[in-house]
Amino acid sequence: MTPRYAPNVRNAAIASVVAGALAAAIVLFGPATDDGPPPPSPGPEARAMLAGGPGAPLSPIELSALIKGQERRLQRYPDDHVSWAVLGSAYVAQASMIGDRSDYRRAEKALKRSLGTLPGEKGNADAQLGMAALANARRDFATAKRWGESVKARSPEQWTAYPVLIDAYSGLGSYSAAAKALLTLEKLRPRTVQTLLRAAQVHRDRGRLDDAEAMTDEATALAHGRAEKAAALHRLGELAWDRGEPAAAVANFDAALQLEPGHHPSLAGRARALAALGRTDDAFRDYRAAIERAPLPQYALEAGELYQSLGLTGESRAHFEKLRRLVAKARKLGVSEELTLARYEADHGLAKAAVQRLAQEWKRGHRSVYVADALGWALFRAGRAEEGLKYVKRATALGLRNALFTYHQGEIERSLGKDGPARRHLREALRLNPYFSPLLVAPAKRAVSALGDPPPGGPVDVEGEPWTDEPLPEEDEEATEEEGGEEPSEGPSREASGAADEEDEPSSASGSPSPSSSSAVPSSSSSSRSRSGG
């Protein structure tokens, strides 16, 4: 296929080598049979494919063959630390692919067996990076960071450390560190599919949607395997959704599902986009398929809210109950779904419980824009609008163009009487994506209508003092980022900040709402100001 962004010959050659090495590795691994010799220990390229964690370009058939082959090999060679590491990483990838999180326990056991045979400090980077990928999958980003940085400190040229570090830094909200890790990855592994997709992720988090789309488009063109191309097409679908283009999103999700019919992220993404297009029966079909394929709490929440928007309270309640069961099951398997549960609690349950959950996440160092937005909204719903606004602003400060975040900011500002900013942000949310939520789009439109147009005459003193011939003050060079320099700092790390961070942490205690915010606190009913826009 001719790439739409025309990568050079060297980049295409690298992609061909990677894809060829993967294909050769899979052929060597199996499929497993009861007779014949066990498969050989995986080569470095096959191990590298799994080092990126969930999303590595392996199809279900290839992954199953890899797992069976390594299980057979380890029956004969139980002290092969490489095969234990690859098996553990393959379990992590399989759990992501099919949603069976019991695979995480098998992964941890295999990876620890590998490290027991050859410790990480003696060179077992494969197992350490497998543990990092496992920690990321369980949303224990601080642990993932420690594993990844251990490998990076010992072998800074080992490119497989950087994908897991990018994911860990992003989960912790350390976006400058993620950008630096990406720069290193691009130097060590330029223009490969996995590098391009990680780059698109970093650019998207910073609101650079055009750059993210260009890199994802190139990754799609470079992808050779069906699973690899499906992953890239899914990313294109998500970017189309971010732009408020559900028809384009459906087209990309369709293309991904033609390659990998069981790709549950594309099933859920297509369901969301189909609902926006008014094709609710098709949307429910896809949500059912996604939940059957991978019973994740996020899918149950999305489906439940769609049912609720249509007045189907029985189905909605059933999906919310399923969400709680799935979160509880995930917790037993060491997976944190606190963010999803808190989002549910803030809008459909007990907002104070959502604040408590998210305050704990914040104390764990999980300070991504997603946690910041959810915490800010939960604080608002719990009657602490002034506090909530600080966190919601933090979620949007980096530049991420997210209609839900922008709506949250506008609605909190409206409750505080900040009509100008509220009007701007609510209109922006609807402009970014007019379909961002089946429950919140209508309230957003009503709120915009209630706010009306700005007062006649415009803001007072928008131009400042009259122009004079006096020279302008010198620019503060220390406060100005040089072009091409380091990304702006996200603030001190948790290790360095110490007690200073305590000021920035919300109290999980409920307390009494301040007088300025108590009257603006929305109730769970549709008659509240935040939900009705009245």
PDB file of N, CA and C in Angstrom, residues 399-463:
ATOM      1  N   GLY A 399      -3.821  21.203  26.914  1.00  0.00           N
ATOM      2  CA  GLY A 399      -4.240  21.422  25.536  1.00  0.00           C
ATOM      3  C   GLY A 399      -5.122  20.338  24.969  1.00  0.00           C
ATOM      4  N   LEU A 400      -5.343  19.256  25.729  1.00  0.00           N
ATOM      5  CA  LEU A 400      -6.184  18.170  25.231  1.00  0.00           C
ATOM      6  C   LEU A 400      -7.557  18.703  24.841  1.00  0.00           C
ATOM      7  N   ARG A 401      -7.957  18.428  23.618  1.00  0.00           N
ATOM      8  CA  ARG A 401      -9.245  18.917  23.108  1.00  0.00           C
ATOM      9  C   ARG A 401     -10.293  17.821  23.337  1.00  0.00           C
ATOM     10  N   ASN A 402     -10.959  17.918  24.468  1.00  0.00           N
ATOM     11  CA  ASN A 402     -11.919  16.903  24.878  1.00  0.00           C
ATOM     12  C   ASN A 402     -13.230  17.603  25.204  1.00  0.00           C
ATOM     13  N   ALA A 403     -14.281  17.274  24.476  1.00  0.00           N
ATOM     14  CA  ALA A 403     -15.552  17.974  24.643  1.00  0.00           C
ATOM     15  C   ALA A 403     -16.136  17.769  26.036  1.00  0.00           C
ATOM     16  N   LEU A 404     -15.993  16.564  26.601  1.00  0.00           N
ATOM     17  CA  LEU A 404     -16.543  16.314  27.927  1.00  0.00           C
ATOM     18  C   LEU A 404     -15.834  17.166  28.972  1.00  0.00           C
ATOM     19  N   PHE A 405     -14.503  17.240  28.904  1.00  0.00           N
ATOM     20  CA  PHE A 405     -13.756  18.063  29.849  1.00  0.00           C
ATOM     21  C   PHE A 405     -14.201  19.524  29.750  1.00  0.00           C
ATOM     22  N   THR A 406     -14.336  20.003  28.517  1.00  0.00           N
ATOM     23  CA  THR A 406     -14.702  21.399  28.307  1.00  0.00           C
ATOM     24  C   THR A 406     -16.116  21.672  28.812  1.00  0.00           C
ATOM     25  N   TYR A 407     -17.010  20.708  28.609  1.00  0.00           N
ATOM     26  CA  TYR A 407     -18.365  20.843  29.162  1.00  0.00           C
ATOM     27  C   TYR A 407     -18.318  20.935  30.683  1.00  0.00           C
ATOM     28  N   HIS A 408     -17.542  20.048  31.306  1.00  0.00           N
ATOM     29  CA  HIS A 408     -17.439  20.069  32.758  1.00  0.00           C
ATOM     30  C   HIS A 408     -16.968  21.439  33.251  1.00  0.00           C
ATOM     31  N   GLN A 409     -15.949  21.980  32.604  1.00  0.00           N
ATOM     32  CA  GLN A 409     -15.449  23.283  33.017  1.00  0.00           C
ATOM     33  C   GLN A 409     -16.522  24.360  32.862  1.00  0.00           C
ATOM     34  N   GLY A 410     -17.202  24.372  31.726  1.00  0.00           N
ATOM     35  CA  GLY A 410     -18.237  25.370  31.496  1.00  0.00           C
ATOM     36  C   GLY A 410     -19.387  25.262  32.478  1.00  0.00           C
ATOM     37  N   GLU A 411     -19.785  24.043  32.801  1.00  0.00           N
ATOM     38  CA  GLU A 411     -20.921  23.863  33.709  1.00  0.00           C
ATOM     39  C   GLU A 411     -20.555  24.297  35.123  1.00  0.00           C
ATOM     40  N   ILE A 412     -19.330  23.997  35.550  1.00  0.00           N
ATOM     41  CA  ILE A 412     -18.915  24.442  36.887  1.00  0.00           C
ATOM     42  C   ILE A 412     -18.829  25.970  36.925  1.00  0.00           C
ATOM     43  N   GLU A 413     -18.267  26.554  35.886  1.00  0.00           N
ATOM     44  CA  GLU A 413     -18.195  28.018  35.826  1.00  0.00           C
ATOM     45  C   GLU A 413     -19.588  28.640  35.858  1.00  0.00           C
ATOM     46  N   ARG A 414     -20.537  28.037  35.176  1.00  0.00           N
ATOM     47  CA  ARG A 414     -21.903  28.555  35.168  1.00  0.00           C
ATOM     48  C   ARG A 414     -22.494  28.524  36.571  1.00  0.00           C
ATOM     49  N   SER A 415     -22.231  27.462  37.310  1.00  0.00           N
ATOM     50  CA  SER A 415     -22.763  27.360  38.667  1.00  0.00           C
ATOM     51  C   SER A 415     -22.168  28.415  39.591  1.00  0.00           C
ATOM     52  N   LEU A 416     -20.976  28.890  39.257  1.00  0.00           N
ATOM     53  CA  LEU A 416     -20.306  29.898  40.076  1.00  0.00           C
ATOM     54  C   LEU A 416     -20.596  31.320  39.607  1.00  0.00           C
ATOM     55  N   GLY A 417     -21.479  31.451  38.625  1.00  0.00           N
ATOM     56  CA  GLY A 417     -21.811  32.769  38.128  1.00  0.00           C
ATOM     57  C   GLY A 417     -20.790  33.361  37.181  1.00  0.00           C
ATOM     58  N   LYS A 418     -19.866  32.563  36.699  1.00  0.00           N
ATOM     59  CA  LYS A 418     -18.856  33.034  35.745  1.00  0.00           C
ATOM     60  C   LYS A 418     -19.418  32.857  34.338  1.00  0.00           C
ATOM     61  N   ASP A 419     -20.364  33.717  33.990  1.00  0.00           N
ATOM     62  CA  ASP A 419     -21.137  33.493  32.774  1.00  0.00           C
ATOM     63  C   ASP A 419     -20.294  33.585  31.501  1.00  0.00           C
ATOM     64  N   GLY A 420     -19.344  34.503  31.454  1.00  0.00           N
ATOM     65  CA  GLY A 420     -18.530  34.649  30.246  1.00  0.00           C
ATOM     66  C   GLY A 420     -17.725  33.402  29.928  1.00  0.00           C
ATOM     67  N   PRO A 421     -16.865  32.949  30.857  1.00  0.00           N
ATOM     68  CA  PRO A 421     -16.125  31.699  30.615  1.00  0.00           C
ATOM     69  C   PRO A 421     -17.047  30.504  30.400  1.00  0.00           C
ATOM     70  N   ALA A 422     -18.162  30.458  31.146  1.00  0.00           N
ATOM     71  CA  ALA A 422     -19.081  29.338  30.993  1.00  0.00           C
ATOM     72  C   ALA A 422     -19.653  29.303  29.587  1.00  0.00           C
ATOM     73  N   ARG A 423     -20.071  30.448  29.100  1.00  0.00           N
ATOM     74  CA  ARG A 423     -20.631  30.521  27.742  1.00  0.00           C
ATOM     75  C   ARG A 423     -19.603  30.041  26.715  1.00  0.00           C
ATOM     76  N   ARG A 424     -18.375  30.515  26.869  1.00  0.00           N
ATOM     77  CA  ARG A 424     -17.324  30.148  25.918  1.00  0.00           C
ATOM     78  C   ARG A 424     -17.044  28.653  25.942  1.00  0.00           C
ATOM     79  N   HIS A 425     -16.935  28.071  27.131  1.00  0.00           N
ATOM     80  CA  HIS A 425     -16.560  26.661  27.219  1.00  0.00           C
ATOM     81  C   HIS A 425     -17.713  25.733  26.838  1.00  0.00           C
ATOM     82  N   LEU A 426     -18.930  26.095  27.179  1.00  0.00           N
ATOM     83  CA  LEU A 426     -20.054  25.250  26.780  1.00  0.00           C
ATOM     84  C   LEU A 426     -20.232  25.258  25.269  1.00  0.00           C
ATOM     85  N   ARG A 427     -20.069  26.419  24.659  1.00  0.00           N
ATOM     86  CA  ARG A 427     -20.149  26.476  23.197  1.00  0.00           C
ATOM     87  C   ARG A 427     -19.001  25.697  22.559  1.00  0.00           C
ATOM     88  N   GLU A 428     -17.825  25.803  23.160  1.00  0.00           N
ATOM     89  CA  GLU A 428     -16.677  25.082  22.610  1.00  0.00           C
ATOM     90  C   GLU A 428     -16.878  23.574  22.687  1.00  0.00           C
ATOM     91  N   ALA A 429     -17.455  23.094  23.786  1.00  0.00           N
ATOM     92  CA  ALA A 429     -17.704  21.652  23.928  1.00  0.00           C
ATOM     93  C   ALA A 429     -18.589  21.152  22.796  1.00  0.00           C
ATOM     94  N   LEU A 430     -19.636  21.892  22.494  1.00  0.00           N
ATOM     95  CA  LEU A 430     -20.548  21.482  21.425  1.00  0.00           C
ATOM     96  C   LEU A 430     -19.917  21.642  20.052  1.00  0.00           C
ATOM     97  N   ARG A 431     -18.986  22.557  19.931  1.00  0.00           N
ATOM     98  CA  ARG A 431     -18.285  22.729  18.656  1.00  0.00           C
ATOM     99  C   ARG A 431     -17.258  21.600  18.451  1.00  0.00           C
ATOM    100  N   LEU A 432     -16.567  21.220  19.528  1.00  0.00           N
ATOM    101  CA  LEU A 432     -15.582  20.146  19.419  1.00  0.00           C
ATOM    102  C   LEU A 432     -16.228  18.837  19.009  1.00  0.00           C
ATOM    103  N   ASN A 433     -17.308  18.497  19.687  1.00  0.00           N
ATOM    104  CA  ASN A 433     -18.008  17.247  19.383  1.00  0.00           C
ATOM    105  C   ASN A 433     -19.467  17.391  19.795  1.00  0.00           C
ATOM    106  N   PRO A 434     -20.349  17.664  18.845  1.00  0.00           N
ATOM    107  CA  PRO A 434     -21.765  17.869  19.172  1.00  0.00           C
ATOM    108  C   PRO A 434     -22.462  16.625  19.700  1.00  0.00           C
ATOM    109  N   TYR A 435     -21.742  15.487  19.760  1.00  0.00           N
ATOM    110  CA  TYR A 435     -22.347  14.218  20.178  1.00  0.00           C
ATOM    111  C   TYR A 435     -21.609  13.625  21.385  1.00  0.00           C
ATOM    112  N   PHE A 436     -20.903  14.448  22.156  1.00  0.00           N
ATOM    113  CA  PHE A 436     -19.923  13.916  23.107  1.00  0.00           C
ATOM    114  C   PHE A 436     -20.521  13.020  24.183  1.00  0.00           C
ATOM    115  N   SER A 437     -21.811  13.152  24.480  1.00  0.00           N
ATOM    116  CA  SER A 437     -22.440  12.313  25.499  1.00  0.00           C
ATOM    117  C   SER A 437     -23.925  12.202  25.218  1.00  0.00           C
ATOM    118  N   PRO A 438     -24.487  10.995  25.261  1.00  0.00           N
ATOM    119  CA  PRO A 438     -25.932  10.876  25.030  1.00  0.00           C
ATOM    120  C   PRO A 438     -26.756  11.526  26.135  1.00  0.00           C
ATOM    121  N   LEU A 439     -26.164  11.706  27.310  1.00  0.00           N
ATOM    122  CA  LEU A 439     -26.886  12.312  28.424  1.00  0.00           C
ATOM    123  C   LEU A 439     -26.660  13.814  28.556  1.00  0.00           C
ATOM    124  N   LEU A 440     -25.500  14.303  28.152  1.00  0.00           N
ATOM    125  CA  LEU A 440     -25.112  15.672  28.496  1.00  0.00           C
ATOM    126  C   LEU A 440     -25.216  16.669  27.347  1.00  0.00           C
ATOM    127  N   VAL A 441     -25.384  16.206  26.126  1.00  0.00           N
ATOM    128  CA  VAL A 441     -25.463  17.144  25.006  1.00  0.00           C
ATOM    129  C   VAL A 441     -26.696  18.040  25.140  1.00  0.00           C
ATOM    130  N   ALA A 442     -27.844  17.457  25.466  1.00  0.00           N
ATOM    131  CA  ALA A 442     -29.064  18.262  25.590  1.00  0.00           C
ATOM    132  C   ALA A 442     -28.951  19.291  26.716  1.00  0.00           C
ATOM    133  N   PRO A 443     -28.472  18.901  27.921  1.00  0.00           N
ATOM    134  CA  PRO A 443     -28.270  19.919  28.962  1.00  0.00           C
ATOM    135  C   PRO A 443     -27.285  21.006  28.544  1.00  0.00           C
ATOM    136  N   ALA A 444     -26.240  20.614  27.794  1.00  0.00           N
ATOM    137  CA  ALA A 444     -25.272  21.618  27.338  1.00  0.00           C
ATOM    138  C   ALA A 444     -25.946  22.632  26.416  1.00  0.00           C
ATOM    139  N   LYS A 445     -26.794  22.157  25.523  1.00  0.00           N
ATOM    140  CA  LYS A 445     -27.489  23.068  24.610  1.00  0.00           C
ATOM    141  C   LYS A 445     -28.433  23.986  25.374  1.00  0.00           C
ATOM    142  N   ARG A 446     -29.132  23.440  26.373  1.00  0.00           N
ATOM    143  CA  ARG A 446     -30.035  24.272  27.163  1.00  0.00           C
ATOM    144  C   ARG A 446     -29.263  25.322  27.960  1.00  0.00           C
ATOM    145  N   ALA A 447     -28.105  24.930  28.448  1.00  0.00           N
ATOM    146  CA  ALA A 447     -27.290  25.878  29.206  1.00  0.00           C
ATOM    147  C   ALA A 447     -26.808  27.021  28.314  1.00  0.00           C
ATOM    148  N   VAL A 448     -26.377  26.685  27.102  1.00  0.00           N
ATOM    149  CA  VAL A 448     -25.938  27.720  26.165  1.00  0.00           C
ATOM    150  C   VAL A 448     -27.093  28.665  25.858  1.00  0.00           C
ATOM    151  N   SER A 449     -28.273  28.104  25.657  1.00  0.00           N
ATOM    152  CA  SER A 449     -29.442  28.932  25.367  1.00  0.00           C
ATOM    153  C   SER A 449     -29.784  29.833  26.550  1.00  0.00           C
ATOM    154  N   ALA A 450     -29.690  29.299  27.760  1.00  0.00           N
ATOM    155  CA  ALA A 450     -30.006  30.090  28.948  1.00  0.00           C
ATOM    156  C   ALA A 450     -29.013  31.224  29.147  1.00  0.00           C
ATOM    157  N   LEU A 451     -27.746  30.966  28.834  1.00  0.00           N
ATOM    158  CA  LEU A 451     -26.728  32.006  28.982  1.00  0.00           C
ATOM    159  C   LEU A 451     -26.884  33.102  27.936  1.00  0.00           C
ATOM    160  N   GLY A 452     -27.394  32.735  26.779  1.00  0.00           N
ATOM    161  CA  GLY A 452     -27.620  33.717  25.727  1.00  0.00           C
ATOM    162  C   GLY A 452     -26.330  34.295  25.180  1.00  0.00           C
ATOM    163  N   ASP A 453     -26.451  35.425  24.505  1.00  0.00           N
ATOM    164  CA  ASP A 453     -25.285  36.096  23.926  1.00  0.00           C
ATOM    165  C   ASP A 453     -24.633  36.996  24.960  1.00  0.00           C
ATOM    166  N   PRO A 454     -23.382  37.376  24.724  1.00  0.00           N
ATOM    167  CA  PRO A 454     -22.708  38.298  25.648  1.00  0.00           C
ATOM    168  C   PRO A 454     -23.452  39.622  25.724  1.00  0.00           C
ATOM    169  N   PRO A 455     -23.312  40.348  26.832  1.00  0.00           N
ATOM    170  CA  PRO A 455     -23.988  41.643  26.959  1.00  0.00           C
ATOM    171  C   PRO A 455     -23.571  42.586  25.839  1.00  0.00           C
ATOM    172  N   PRO A 456     -24.446  43.494  25.436  1.00  0.00           N
ATOM    173  CA  PRO A 456     -24.073  44.444  24.383  1.00  0.00           C
ATOM    174  C   PRO A 456     -22.940  45.343  24.827  1.00  0.00           C
ATOM    175  N   GLY A 457     -22.096  45.683  23.874  1.00  0.00           N
ATOM    176  CA  GLY A 457     -20.974  46.553  24.177  1.00  0.00           C
ATOM    177  C   GLY A 457     -19.690  45.815  24.465  1.00  0.00           C
ATOM    178  N   GLY A 458     -19.790  44.543  24.780  1.00  0.00           N
ATOM    179  CA  GLY A 458     -18.589  43.751  25.016  1.00  0.00           C
ATOM    180  C   GLY A 458     -17.979  44.024  26.376  1.00  0.00           C
ATOM    181  N   PRO A 459     -16.906  43.320  26.697  1.00  0.00           N
ATOM    182  CA  PRO A 459     -16.238  43.489  27.983  1.00  0.00           C
ATOM    183  C   PRO A 459     -15.674  44.898  28.128  1.00  0.00           C
ATOM    184  N   VAL A 460     -15.537  45.337  29.367  1.00  0.00           N
ATOM    185  CA  VAL A 460     -15.017  46.670  29.654  1.00  0.00           C
ATOM    186  C   VAL A 460     -13.496  46.652  29.616  1.00  0.00           C
ATOM    187  N   ASP A 461     -12.886  47.700  29.026  1.00  0.00           N
ATOM    188  CA  ASP A 461     -11.439  47.917  29.064  1.00  0.00           C
ATOM    189  C   ASP A 461     -10.660  46.724  28.519  1.00  0.00           C
ATOM    190  N   VAL A 462     -11.068  46.258  27.337  1.00  0.00           N
ATOM    191  CA  VAL A 462     -10.370  45.110  26.763  1.00  0.00           C
ATOM    192  C   VAL A 462      -9.058  45.516  26.113  1.00  0.00           C
ATOM    193  N   GLU A 463      -8.863  46.817  25.850  1.00  0.00           N
ATOM    194  CA  GLU A 463      -7.653  47.245  25.156  1.00  0.00           C
ATOM    195  C   GLU A 463      -6.599  47.815  26.087  1.00  0.00           C
TER     196      GLU A 463
END
